[in-house]
Amino acid sequence: MRTTLLSIAVVLLGGAGCDTSREPRAGTTSTALAVDTAVLSGLDNESKTAVGRAPVPVLVPNRPELLKVGKVMAEENWYAFNASHDGITVTVGSSKIVHRYDDVAATKGKHTVRGVPGFVTRNEGIWTASWRERGFYYALDVECGEPSDARCNDETLLLELARDLVYVGGAK
């Protein structure tokens, strides 16, 4: 399902196949990325290894409670981070494969995610933010284990987690 969500985000954001441009995030003046070594050190060894082979820049939440239980996975074309803690599940990922459909017009999101136009949606209780950063498309999901959990009443937690994402390695 994550691939589907990323594909949908990419279509809506107007992606092109295997886009390799490296646009800086809004508000940055350099395309250079510095690894947040403190956050990287909070990941387990298996996750650190996955970060090293990720084909796209790896963003993870700068939250020790999530890093402690989280896992980074990476394959030839994608990476994902997943963690469940205190009744919420957080997933963030990106792929270097982008699908373009000639009959679907590109559109900019009406929300601001990490300083750029993006989309914020809720489907079956799962909040999703999707945006383009440094030439890659990302999707961040937040799901509360209990439908009555007030943290999932609106997009506040989702956008806070998006702001907390930091670069820990992978392709630049």
Short mmCIF file of C-alpha atoms in Angstrom, two decimals:
data_model
loop_
_atom_site.label_atom_id
_atom_site.label_comp_id
_atom_site.label_asym_id
_atom_site.label_seq_id
_atom_site.Cartn_x
_atom_site.Cartn_y
_atom_site.Cartn_z
CA MET A 1 0.00 0.00 0.00
CA ARG A 2 2.89 2.38 0.65
CA THR A 3 3.95 2.17 -2.99
CA THR A 4 0.42 3.09 -4.00
CA LEU A 5 0.40 6.10 -1.67
CA LEU A 6 3.74 7.28 -3.01
CA SER A 7 2.56 6.81 -6.58
CA ILE A 8 -0.58 8.82 -5.90
CA ALA A 9 1.45 11.61 -4.31
CA VAL A 10 3.85 11.64 -7.21
CA VAL A 11 1.06 11.91 -9.78
CA LEU A 12 -0.63 14.70 -7.87
CA LEU A 13 2.63 16.57 -7.47
CA GLY A 14 3.46 16.21 -11.16
CA GLY A 15 6.42 13.84 -11.11
CA ALA A 16 8.41 12.58 -14.05
CA GLY A 17 9.93 9.14 -14.44
CA CYS A 18 13.09 8.67 -12.39
CA ASP A 19 13.44 12.35 -11.62
CA THR A 20 16.98 12.92 -10.39
CA SER A 21 17.04 16.69 -9.95
CA ARG A 22 18.21 17.95 -6.57
CA GLU A 23 16.12 20.99 -5.74
CA PRO A 24 16.86 22.54 -2.36
CA ARG A 25 14.01 22.68 0.11
CA ALA A 26 12.39 26.08 0.43
CA GLY A 27 14.43 28.29 2.71
CA THR A 28 17.73 26.53 2.03
CA THR A 29 20.54 28.06 0.03
CA SER A 30 22.63 24.96 -0.56
CA THR A 31 21.89 21.56 -2.01
CA ALA A 32 24.44 19.98 0.34
CA LEU A 33 22.94 17.73 2.97
CA ALA A 34 24.61 17.20 6.31
CA VAL A 35 23.96 13.89 8.03
CA ASP A 36 22.46 14.30 11.48
CA THR A 37 24.86 11.91 13.20
CA ALA A 38 23.15 12.20 16.58
CA VAL A 39 19.84 11.01 15.13
CA LEU A 40 21.58 8.36 13.01
CA SER A 41 23.23 6.98 16.15
CA GLY A 42 19.76 6.46 17.65
CA LEU A 43 18.94 3.84 15.01
CA ASP A 44 19.74 0.15 15.44
CA ASN A 45 22.59 -1.37 13.41
CA GLU A 46 20.30 -3.02 10.85
CA SER A 47 18.65 0.35 10.18
CA LYS A 48 22.01 2.11 9.88
CA THR A 49 23.04 -0.45 7.27
CA ALA A 50 19.78 0.14 5.37
CA VAL A 51 20.38 3.91 5.45
CA GLY A 52 23.78 3.35 3.85
CA ARG A 53 22.29 1.58 0.85
CA ALA A 54 19.21 3.77 0.39
CA PRO A 55 18.89 5.17 -3.15
CA VAL A 56 17.28 8.42 -1.97
CA PRO A 57 17.92 10.81 0.93
CA VAL A 58 16.64 9.15 4.10
CA LEU A 59 14.48 11.29 6.38
CA VAL A 60 13.50 10.00 9.83
CA PRO A 61 11.72 11.66 12.77
CA ASN A 62 14.03 13.37 15.25
CA ARG A 63 12.20 11.74 18.14
CA PRO A 64 14.21 9.37 20.37
CA GLU A 65 11.12 7.36 21.34
CA LEU A 66 10.46 6.58 17.66
CA LEU A 67 14.09 5.97 16.74
CA LYS A 68 14.42 3.47 19.58
CA VAL A 69 11.67 1.24 18.17
CA GLY A 70 11.87 2.24 14.50
CA LYS A 71 13.28 0.39 11.54
CA VAL A 72 14.68 1.69 8.26
CA MET A 73 14.28 -0.57 5.25
CA ALA A 74 15.87 0.06 1.85
CA GLU A 75 15.82 -1.68 -1.48
CA GLU A 76 17.10 -0.80 -4.94
CA ASN A 77 14.51 1.93 -5.59
CA TRP A 78 13.04 2.96 -2.21
CA TYR A 79 13.43 3.39 1.52
CA ALA A 80 10.93 3.42 4.37
CA PHE A 81 11.04 4.11 8.11
CA ASN A 82 8.40 2.60 10.38
CA ALA A 83 7.87 2.91 14.12
CA SER A 84 5.03 2.23 16.55
CA HIS A 85 5.07 3.86 19.97
CA ASP A 86 2.53 5.07 22.51
CA GLY A 87 -0.46 4.13 20.39
CA ILE A 88 0.69 5.68 17.10
CA THR A 89 2.38 4.26 14.03
CA VAL A 90 4.60 6.52 11.94
CA THR A 91 5.82 5.66 8.46
CA VAL A 92 7.88 7.80 6.10
CA GLY A 93 9.34 6.80 2.78
CA SER A 94 10.41 7.74 -0.70
CA SER A 95 11.16 6.11 -4.01
CA LYS A 96 13.39 7.09 -6.87
CA ILE A 97 10.79 5.74 -9.31
CA VAL A 98 8.19 8.28 -10.30
CA HIS A 99 5.19 7.66 -12.53
CA ARG A 100 3.80 10.24 -14.92
CA TYR A 101 0.45 9.96 -16.60
CA ASP A 102 -0.01 12.23 -19.61
CA ASP A 103 -3.76 12.44 -19.05
CA VAL A 104 -3.40 13.62 -15.42
CA ALA A 105 -2.45 17.26 -14.99
CA ALA A 106 0.07 18.16 -12.33
CA THR A 107 -1.23 20.19 -9.43
CA LYS A 108 0.35 21.82 -6.40
CA GLY A 109 -0.78 20.91 -2.95
CA LYS A 110 -2.79 23.41 -0.93
CA HIS A 111 -0.88 22.70 2.29
CA THR A 112 2.66 23.61 3.26
CA VAL A 113 4.73 20.60 4.27
CA ARG A 114 8.35 21.22 5.28
CA GLY A 115 8.23 24.63 3.61
CA VAL A 116 6.95 23.47 0.22
CA PRO A 117 3.52 22.89 -1.34
CA GLY A 118 2.19 19.46 -0.46
CA PHE A 119 -0.88 17.44 0.26
CA VAL A 120 -2.44 16.47 3.57
CA THR A 121 -5.12 13.82 3.46
CA ARG A 122 -6.95 11.49 5.78
CA ASN A 123 -8.14 8.08 4.64
CA GLU A 124 -9.58 5.43 6.94
CA GLY A 125 -8.15 7.26 9.94
CA ILE A 126 -4.60 7.47 8.55
CA TRP A 127 -3.19 10.96 8.08
CA THR A 128 -0.79 11.34 5.14
CA ALA A 129 1.44 14.23 4.10
CA SER A 130 3.10 14.09 0.69
CA TRP A 131 5.55 16.56 -0.77
CA ARG A 132 8.60 16.97 -2.99
CA GLU A 133 11.94 17.76 -1.39
CA ARG A 134 15.36 17.92 -3.04
CA GLY A 135 14.03 16.27 -6.18
CA PHE A 136 12.34 13.32 -4.46
CA TYR A 137 8.77 12.67 -3.39
CA TYR A 138 8.03 11.67 0.20
CA ALA A 139 4.98 10.40 2.04
CA LEU A 140 4.58 10.51 5.81
CA ASP A 141 1.76 8.54 7.45
CA VAL A 142 0.47 8.76 11.02
CA GLU A 143 -2.07 6.29 12.34
CA CYS A 144 -3.54 6.18 15.83
CA GLY A 145 -4.25 2.73 17.24
CA GLU A 146 -7.53 3.92 18.73
CA PRO A 147 -10.02 5.92 16.67
CA SER A 148 -10.83 8.01 19.76
CA ASP A 149 -7.20 9.15 20.18
CA ALA A 150 -7.34 12.97 20.15
CA ARG A 151 -3.90 13.18 18.50
CA CYS A 152 -5.52 12.02 15.26
CA ASN A 153 -8.47 14.42 15.33
CA ASP A 154 -6.62 16.74 12.93
CA GLU A 155 -3.33 17.08 11.03
CA THR A 156 -1.39 18.77 13.88
CA LEU A 157 0.66 15.70 14.89
CA LEU A 158 1.32 14.82 11.24
CA LEU A 159 2.72 18.27 10.43
CA GLU A 160 4.77 18.34 13.66
CA LEU A 161 6.34 15.02 12.70
CA ALA A 162 7.01 16.31 9.18
CA ARG A 163 8.86 19.32 10.63
CA ASP A 164 10.88 16.96 12.85
CA LEU A 165 12.22 14.89 9.95
CA VAL A 166 16.01 14.99 9.55
CA TYR A 167 18.45 13.63 6.99
CA VAL A 168 20.47 10.63 8.22
CA GLY A 169 22.11 9.40 5.01
CA GLY A 170 21.32 7.61 1.80
CA ALA A 171 21.73 9.15 -1.64
CA LYS A 172 22.04 12.92 -1.78
#
